[in-house]
mmCIF file of C-alpha atoms in Angstrom:
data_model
loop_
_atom_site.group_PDB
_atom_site.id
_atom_site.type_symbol
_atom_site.label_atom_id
_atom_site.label_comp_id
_atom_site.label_asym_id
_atom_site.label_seq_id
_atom_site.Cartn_x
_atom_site.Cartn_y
_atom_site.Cartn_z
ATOM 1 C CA UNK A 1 126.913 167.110 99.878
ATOM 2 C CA UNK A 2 126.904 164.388 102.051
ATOM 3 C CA UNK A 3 127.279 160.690 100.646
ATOM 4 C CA UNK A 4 126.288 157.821 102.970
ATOM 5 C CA UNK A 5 128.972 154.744 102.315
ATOM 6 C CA UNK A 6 127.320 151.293 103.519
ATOM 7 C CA UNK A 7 129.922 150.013 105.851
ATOM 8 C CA UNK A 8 129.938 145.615 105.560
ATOM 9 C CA UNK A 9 129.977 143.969 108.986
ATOM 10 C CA UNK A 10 132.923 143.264 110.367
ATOM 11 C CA UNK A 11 131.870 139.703 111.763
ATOM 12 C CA UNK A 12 130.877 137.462 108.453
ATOM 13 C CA UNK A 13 129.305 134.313 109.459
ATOM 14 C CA UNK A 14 128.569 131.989 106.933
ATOM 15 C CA UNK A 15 125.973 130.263 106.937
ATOM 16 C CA UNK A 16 126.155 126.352 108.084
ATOM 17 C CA UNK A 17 123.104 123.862 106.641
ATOM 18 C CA UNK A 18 123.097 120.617 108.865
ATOM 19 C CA UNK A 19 122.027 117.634 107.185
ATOM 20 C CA UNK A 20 118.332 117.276 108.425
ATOM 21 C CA UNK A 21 117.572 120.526 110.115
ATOM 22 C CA UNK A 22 115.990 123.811 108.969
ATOM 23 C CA UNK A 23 116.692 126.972 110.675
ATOM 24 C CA UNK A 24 114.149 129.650 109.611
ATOM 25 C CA UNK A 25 114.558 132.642 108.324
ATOM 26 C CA UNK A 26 112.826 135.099 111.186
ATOM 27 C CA UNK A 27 113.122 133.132 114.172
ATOM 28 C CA UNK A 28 116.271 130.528 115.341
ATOM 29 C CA UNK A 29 114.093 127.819 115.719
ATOM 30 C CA UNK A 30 115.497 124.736 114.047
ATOM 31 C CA UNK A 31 112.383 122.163 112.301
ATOM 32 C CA UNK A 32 112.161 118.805 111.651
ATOM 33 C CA UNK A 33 112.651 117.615 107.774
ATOM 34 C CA UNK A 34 108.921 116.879 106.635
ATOM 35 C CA UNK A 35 107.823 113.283 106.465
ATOM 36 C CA UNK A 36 106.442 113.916 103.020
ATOM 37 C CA UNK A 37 110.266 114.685 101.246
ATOM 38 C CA UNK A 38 111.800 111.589 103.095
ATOM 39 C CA UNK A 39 109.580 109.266 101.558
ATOM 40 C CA UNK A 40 110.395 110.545 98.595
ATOM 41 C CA UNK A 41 113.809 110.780 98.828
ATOM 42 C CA UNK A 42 113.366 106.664 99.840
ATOM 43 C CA UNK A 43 111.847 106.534 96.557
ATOM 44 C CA UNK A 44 115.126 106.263 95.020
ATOM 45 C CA UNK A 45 116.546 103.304 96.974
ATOM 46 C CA UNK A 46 115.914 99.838 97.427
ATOM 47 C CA UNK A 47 112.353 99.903 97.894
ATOM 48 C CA UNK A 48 111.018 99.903 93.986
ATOM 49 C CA UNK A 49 113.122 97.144 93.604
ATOM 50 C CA UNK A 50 111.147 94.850 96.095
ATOM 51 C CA UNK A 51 108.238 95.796 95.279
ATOM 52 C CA UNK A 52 109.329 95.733 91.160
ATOM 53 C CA UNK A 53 109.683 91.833 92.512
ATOM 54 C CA UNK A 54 106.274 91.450 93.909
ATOM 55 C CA UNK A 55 104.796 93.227 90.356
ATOM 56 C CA UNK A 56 106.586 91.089 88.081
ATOM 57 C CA UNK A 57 105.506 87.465 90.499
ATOM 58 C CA UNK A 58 101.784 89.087 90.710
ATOM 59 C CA UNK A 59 101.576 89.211 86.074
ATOM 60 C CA UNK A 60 103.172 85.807 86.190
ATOM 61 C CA UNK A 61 99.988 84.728 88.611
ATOM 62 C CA UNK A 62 97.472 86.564 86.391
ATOM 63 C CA UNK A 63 99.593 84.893 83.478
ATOM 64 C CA UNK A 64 98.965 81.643 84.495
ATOM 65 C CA UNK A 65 94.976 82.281 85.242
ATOM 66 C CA UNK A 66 94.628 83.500 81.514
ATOM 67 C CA UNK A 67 96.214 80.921 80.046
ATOM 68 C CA UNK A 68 94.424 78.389 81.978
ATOM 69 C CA UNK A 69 91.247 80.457 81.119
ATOM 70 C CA UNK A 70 92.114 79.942 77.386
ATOM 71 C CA UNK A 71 93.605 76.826 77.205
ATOM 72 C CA UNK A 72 90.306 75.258 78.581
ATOM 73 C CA UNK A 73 88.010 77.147 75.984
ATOM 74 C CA UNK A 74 90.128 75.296 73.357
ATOM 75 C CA UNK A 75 90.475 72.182 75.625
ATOM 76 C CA UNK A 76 90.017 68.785 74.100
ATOM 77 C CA UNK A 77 87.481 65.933 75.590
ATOM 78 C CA UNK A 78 90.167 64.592 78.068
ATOM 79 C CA UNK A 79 91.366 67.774 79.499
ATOM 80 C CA UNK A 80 87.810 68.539 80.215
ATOM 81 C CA UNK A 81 87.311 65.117 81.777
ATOM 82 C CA UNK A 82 90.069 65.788 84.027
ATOM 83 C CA UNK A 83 89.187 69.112 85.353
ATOM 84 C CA UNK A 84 85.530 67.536 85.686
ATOM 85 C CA UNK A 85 86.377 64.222 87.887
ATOM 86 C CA UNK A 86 88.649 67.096 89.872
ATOM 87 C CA UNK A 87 86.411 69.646 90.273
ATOM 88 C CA UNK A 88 83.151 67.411 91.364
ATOM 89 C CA UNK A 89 85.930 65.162 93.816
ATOM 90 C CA UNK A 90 86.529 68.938 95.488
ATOM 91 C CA UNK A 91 82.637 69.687 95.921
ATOM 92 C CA UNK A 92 81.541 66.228 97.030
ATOM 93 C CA UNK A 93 84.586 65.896 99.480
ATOM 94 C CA UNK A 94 84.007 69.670 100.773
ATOM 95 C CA UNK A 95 80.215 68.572 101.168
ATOM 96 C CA UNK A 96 80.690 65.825 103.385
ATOM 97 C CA UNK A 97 83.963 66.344 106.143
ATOM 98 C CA UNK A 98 84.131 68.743 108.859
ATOM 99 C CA UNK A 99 85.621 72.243 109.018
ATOM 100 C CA UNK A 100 88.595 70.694 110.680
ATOM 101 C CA UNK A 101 89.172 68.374 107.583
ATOM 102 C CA UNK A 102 88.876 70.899 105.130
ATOM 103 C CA UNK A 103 90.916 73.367 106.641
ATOM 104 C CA UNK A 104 93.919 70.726 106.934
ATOM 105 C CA UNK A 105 93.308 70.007 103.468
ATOM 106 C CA UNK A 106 93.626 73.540 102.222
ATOM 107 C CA UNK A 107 96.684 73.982 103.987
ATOM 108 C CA UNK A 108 98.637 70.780 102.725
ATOM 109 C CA UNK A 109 97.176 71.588 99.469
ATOM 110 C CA UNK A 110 98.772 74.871 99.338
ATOM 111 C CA UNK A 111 101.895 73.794 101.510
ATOM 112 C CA UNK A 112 103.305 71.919 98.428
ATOM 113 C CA UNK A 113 103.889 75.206 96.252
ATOM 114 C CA UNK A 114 105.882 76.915 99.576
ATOM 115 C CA UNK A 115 107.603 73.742 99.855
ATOM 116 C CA UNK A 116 109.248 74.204 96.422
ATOM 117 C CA UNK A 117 109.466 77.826 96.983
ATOM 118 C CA UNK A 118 111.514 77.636 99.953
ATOM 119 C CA UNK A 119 113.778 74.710 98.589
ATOM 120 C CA UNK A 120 114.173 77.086 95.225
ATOM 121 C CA UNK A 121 115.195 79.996 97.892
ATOM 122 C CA UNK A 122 118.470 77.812 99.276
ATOM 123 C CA UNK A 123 119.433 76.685 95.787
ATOM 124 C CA UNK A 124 121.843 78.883 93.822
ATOM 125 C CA UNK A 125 120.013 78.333 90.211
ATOM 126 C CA UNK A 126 116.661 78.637 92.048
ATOM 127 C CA UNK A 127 115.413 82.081 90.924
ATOM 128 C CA UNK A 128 113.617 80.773 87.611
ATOM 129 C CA UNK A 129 111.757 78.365 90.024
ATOM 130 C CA UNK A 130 110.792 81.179 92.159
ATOM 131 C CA UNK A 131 109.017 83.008 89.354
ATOM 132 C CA UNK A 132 107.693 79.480 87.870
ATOM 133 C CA UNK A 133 105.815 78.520 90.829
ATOM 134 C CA UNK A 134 102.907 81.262 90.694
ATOM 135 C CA UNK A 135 102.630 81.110 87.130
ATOM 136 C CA UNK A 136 102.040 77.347 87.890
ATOM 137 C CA UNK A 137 99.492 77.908 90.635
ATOM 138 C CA UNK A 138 97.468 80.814 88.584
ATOM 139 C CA UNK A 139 97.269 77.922 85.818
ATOM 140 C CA UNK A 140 95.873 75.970 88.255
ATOM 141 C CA UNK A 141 93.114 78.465 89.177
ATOM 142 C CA UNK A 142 92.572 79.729 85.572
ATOM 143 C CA UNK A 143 91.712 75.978 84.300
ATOM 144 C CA UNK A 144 89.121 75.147 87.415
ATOM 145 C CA UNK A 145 87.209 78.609 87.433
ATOM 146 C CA UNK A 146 87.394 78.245 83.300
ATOM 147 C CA UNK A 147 85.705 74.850 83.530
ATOM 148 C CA UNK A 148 82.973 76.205 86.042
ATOM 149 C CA UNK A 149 82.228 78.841 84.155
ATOM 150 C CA UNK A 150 82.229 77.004 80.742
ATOM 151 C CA UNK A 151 79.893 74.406 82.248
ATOM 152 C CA UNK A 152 77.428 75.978 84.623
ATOM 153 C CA UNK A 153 77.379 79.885 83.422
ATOM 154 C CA UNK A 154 75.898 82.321 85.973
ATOM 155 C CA UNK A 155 75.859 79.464 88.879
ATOM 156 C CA UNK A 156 79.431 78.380 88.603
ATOM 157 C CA UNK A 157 80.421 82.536 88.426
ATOM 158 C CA UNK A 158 78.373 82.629 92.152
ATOM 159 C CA UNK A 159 80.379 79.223 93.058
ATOM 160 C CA UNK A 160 83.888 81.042 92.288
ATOM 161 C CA UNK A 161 82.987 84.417 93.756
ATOM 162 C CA UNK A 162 81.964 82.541 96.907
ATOM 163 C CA UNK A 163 83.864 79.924 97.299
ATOM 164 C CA UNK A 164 87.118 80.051 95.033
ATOM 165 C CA UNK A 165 88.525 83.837 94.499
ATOM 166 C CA UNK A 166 88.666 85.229 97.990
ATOM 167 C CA UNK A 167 90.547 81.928 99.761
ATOM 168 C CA UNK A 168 93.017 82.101 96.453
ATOM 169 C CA UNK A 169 93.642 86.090 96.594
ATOM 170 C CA UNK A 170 94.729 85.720 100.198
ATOM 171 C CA UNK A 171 97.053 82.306 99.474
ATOM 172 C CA UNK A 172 97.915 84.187 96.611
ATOM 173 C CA UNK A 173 99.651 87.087 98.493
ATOM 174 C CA UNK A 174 100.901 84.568 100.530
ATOM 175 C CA UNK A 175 102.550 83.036 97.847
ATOM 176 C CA UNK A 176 103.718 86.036 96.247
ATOM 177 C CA UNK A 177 105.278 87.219 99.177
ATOM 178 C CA UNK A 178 107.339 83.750 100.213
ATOM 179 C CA UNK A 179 108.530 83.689 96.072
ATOM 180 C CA UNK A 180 109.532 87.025 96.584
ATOM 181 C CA UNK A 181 111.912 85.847 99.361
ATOM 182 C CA UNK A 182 113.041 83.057 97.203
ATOM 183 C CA UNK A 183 114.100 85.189 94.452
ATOM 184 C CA UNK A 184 115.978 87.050 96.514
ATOM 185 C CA UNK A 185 117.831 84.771 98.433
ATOM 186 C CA UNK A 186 118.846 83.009 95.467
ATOM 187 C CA UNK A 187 119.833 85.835 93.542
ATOM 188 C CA UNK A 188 122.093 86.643 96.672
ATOM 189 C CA UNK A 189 123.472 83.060 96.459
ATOM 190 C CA UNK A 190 124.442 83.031 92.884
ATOM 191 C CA UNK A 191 126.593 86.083 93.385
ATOM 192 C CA UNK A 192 127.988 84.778 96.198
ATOM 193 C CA UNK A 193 130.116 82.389 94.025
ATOM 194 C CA UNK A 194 130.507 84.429 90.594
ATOM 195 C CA UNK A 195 134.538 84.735 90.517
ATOM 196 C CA UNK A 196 136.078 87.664 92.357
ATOM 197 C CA UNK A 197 132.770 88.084 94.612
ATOM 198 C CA UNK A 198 133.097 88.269 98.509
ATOM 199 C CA UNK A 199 132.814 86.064 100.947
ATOM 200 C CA UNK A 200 129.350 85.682 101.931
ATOM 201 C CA UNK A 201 127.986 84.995 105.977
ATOM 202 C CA UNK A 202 124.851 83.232 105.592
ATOM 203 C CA UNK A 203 124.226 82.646 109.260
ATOM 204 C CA UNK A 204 122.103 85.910 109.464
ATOM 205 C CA UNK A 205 120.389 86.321 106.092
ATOM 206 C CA UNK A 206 119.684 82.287 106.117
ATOM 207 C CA UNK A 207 117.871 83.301 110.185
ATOM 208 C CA UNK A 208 115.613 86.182 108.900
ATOM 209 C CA UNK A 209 114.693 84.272 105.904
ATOM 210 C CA UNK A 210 113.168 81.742 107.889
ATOM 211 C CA UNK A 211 111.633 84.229 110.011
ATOM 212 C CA UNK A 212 110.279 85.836 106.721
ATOM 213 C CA UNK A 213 108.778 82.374 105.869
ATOM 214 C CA UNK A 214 106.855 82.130 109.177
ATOM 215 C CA UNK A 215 105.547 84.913 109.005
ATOM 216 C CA UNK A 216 103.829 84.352 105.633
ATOM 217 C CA UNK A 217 102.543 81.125 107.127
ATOM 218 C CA UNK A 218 100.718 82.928 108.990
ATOM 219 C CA UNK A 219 99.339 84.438 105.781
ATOM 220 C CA UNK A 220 98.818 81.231 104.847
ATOM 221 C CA UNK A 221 96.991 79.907 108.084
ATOM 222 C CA UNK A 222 94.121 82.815 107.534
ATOM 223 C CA UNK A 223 93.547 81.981 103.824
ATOM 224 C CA UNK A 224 93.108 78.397 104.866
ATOM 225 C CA UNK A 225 90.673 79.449 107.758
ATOM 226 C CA UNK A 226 88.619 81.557 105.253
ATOM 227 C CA UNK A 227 88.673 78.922 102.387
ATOM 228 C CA UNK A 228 86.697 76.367 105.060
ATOM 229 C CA UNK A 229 84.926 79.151 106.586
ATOM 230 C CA UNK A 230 83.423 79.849 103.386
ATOM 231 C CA UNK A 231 82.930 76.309 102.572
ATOM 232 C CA UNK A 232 80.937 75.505 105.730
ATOM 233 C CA UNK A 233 78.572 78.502 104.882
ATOM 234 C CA UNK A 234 77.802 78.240 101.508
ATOM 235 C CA UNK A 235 78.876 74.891 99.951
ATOM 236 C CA UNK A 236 75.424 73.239 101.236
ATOM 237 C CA UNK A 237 73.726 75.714 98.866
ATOM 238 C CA UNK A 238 75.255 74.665 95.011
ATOM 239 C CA UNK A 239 74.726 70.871 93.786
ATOM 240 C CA UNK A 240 75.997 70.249 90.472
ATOM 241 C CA UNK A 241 75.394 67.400 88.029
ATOM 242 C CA UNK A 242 77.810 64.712 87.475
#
């Protein structure tokens, strides 16, 4: 009786993975990793953390709105006031100038809160600012569209779905964006001269920061051109009491 012995090869090659490439099993042809498991192998680095940044500004914005949404349902006869000689200043002034005039007002209106943003970017204790300022701004929003709603009911809901929530979402993610930037920067800062940290060269990060911050302007710009777009078109159509 004849046994068959199964003789191993005499050449062993072992088999080599390269970082990247797949070489399939029936043909040599080497493939492209898949799009899909790179992003999620991305998932892991330093891109939850920006946008982790972005979440945490965007609930200090809605923050703000519901506490100015509250604090003017329990607001006392001068608060109210206030917010009234305010809010009927903004509708007769928007009434009466030019699309030119209210766009330049929207913009130095909103300039104010980059302003501090970008100061509280270059300043080493600046972070808190940096969250501060939309929580500050959403307050802002949260008392007005409170008071319209409190006052005039269904009209002053048509008013801010008009004229107030789509400019503000837009400035908003403007906002967001450039105190995004801020935190970071100043986060970077304050590290920079903790004991035993590294030298830091600003000369690069400082550049693209500032390119950063025009480039939200630009963000800005469009909100401001859709706040007196929207304001030429529809402000002639609500008149409200004094």
């Amino acid at each position: 009786m004849i046994r068959t012995v199964k003789r191993p090869h005499m050449f062993f090659m072992p088999r080599v993975r390269i970082a990247g490439w797949r070489q399939s099993r029936r043909s040599g042809v080497k493939r492209l990793p898949r799009p899909g498991r790179d992003r999620e192998r991305l998932r892991t680095g330093s891109a939850p953390q920006i946008n982790r940044k972005l979440l945490v500004l965007a609930l200090a914005y809605i923050a703000g709105m519901l506490i100015g949404v509250l604090v003017m349902r329990g607001a006392g006869e001068g608060l109210v006031k206030s917010v009234e000689a305010s809010f009927s200043a903004y509708v007769a002034q928007r009434q009466s100038q030019p699309f030119g005039m209210t766009f330049l007002y929207a913009l130095f209106s909103s300039l104010a809160f980059f302003v501090a943003a970008f100061i509280c970017g270059i300043c080493v204790v600046g972070a808190p600012g940096a969250f501060l300022i939309p929580c500050f701004k959403g307050l802002g929003l949260g008392l007005t569209t409170g008071y319209i709603y409190a006052v005039y009911g269904m009209k002053g809901m048509a008013f801010s779905a008009l004229l107030l929530i789509p400019p503000n979402l837009v400035s908003a993610l403007a906002l967001l964006l450039a105190c995004r930037e801020s935190w970071g920067f100043s986060l970077m800062l304050f590290r920079g001269v903790l004991p035993g940290a590294s030298a830091l060269t600003l000369r690069g990060d400082f550049k693209m920061y500032c390119l950063r911050y025009l480039f939200i302007l630009g963000i800005l710009l469009l909100a401001c051109l859709l706040d007196a777009g929207l304001s030429a078109a529809f402000i002639r159509f609500f008149r409200f009491s004094s």
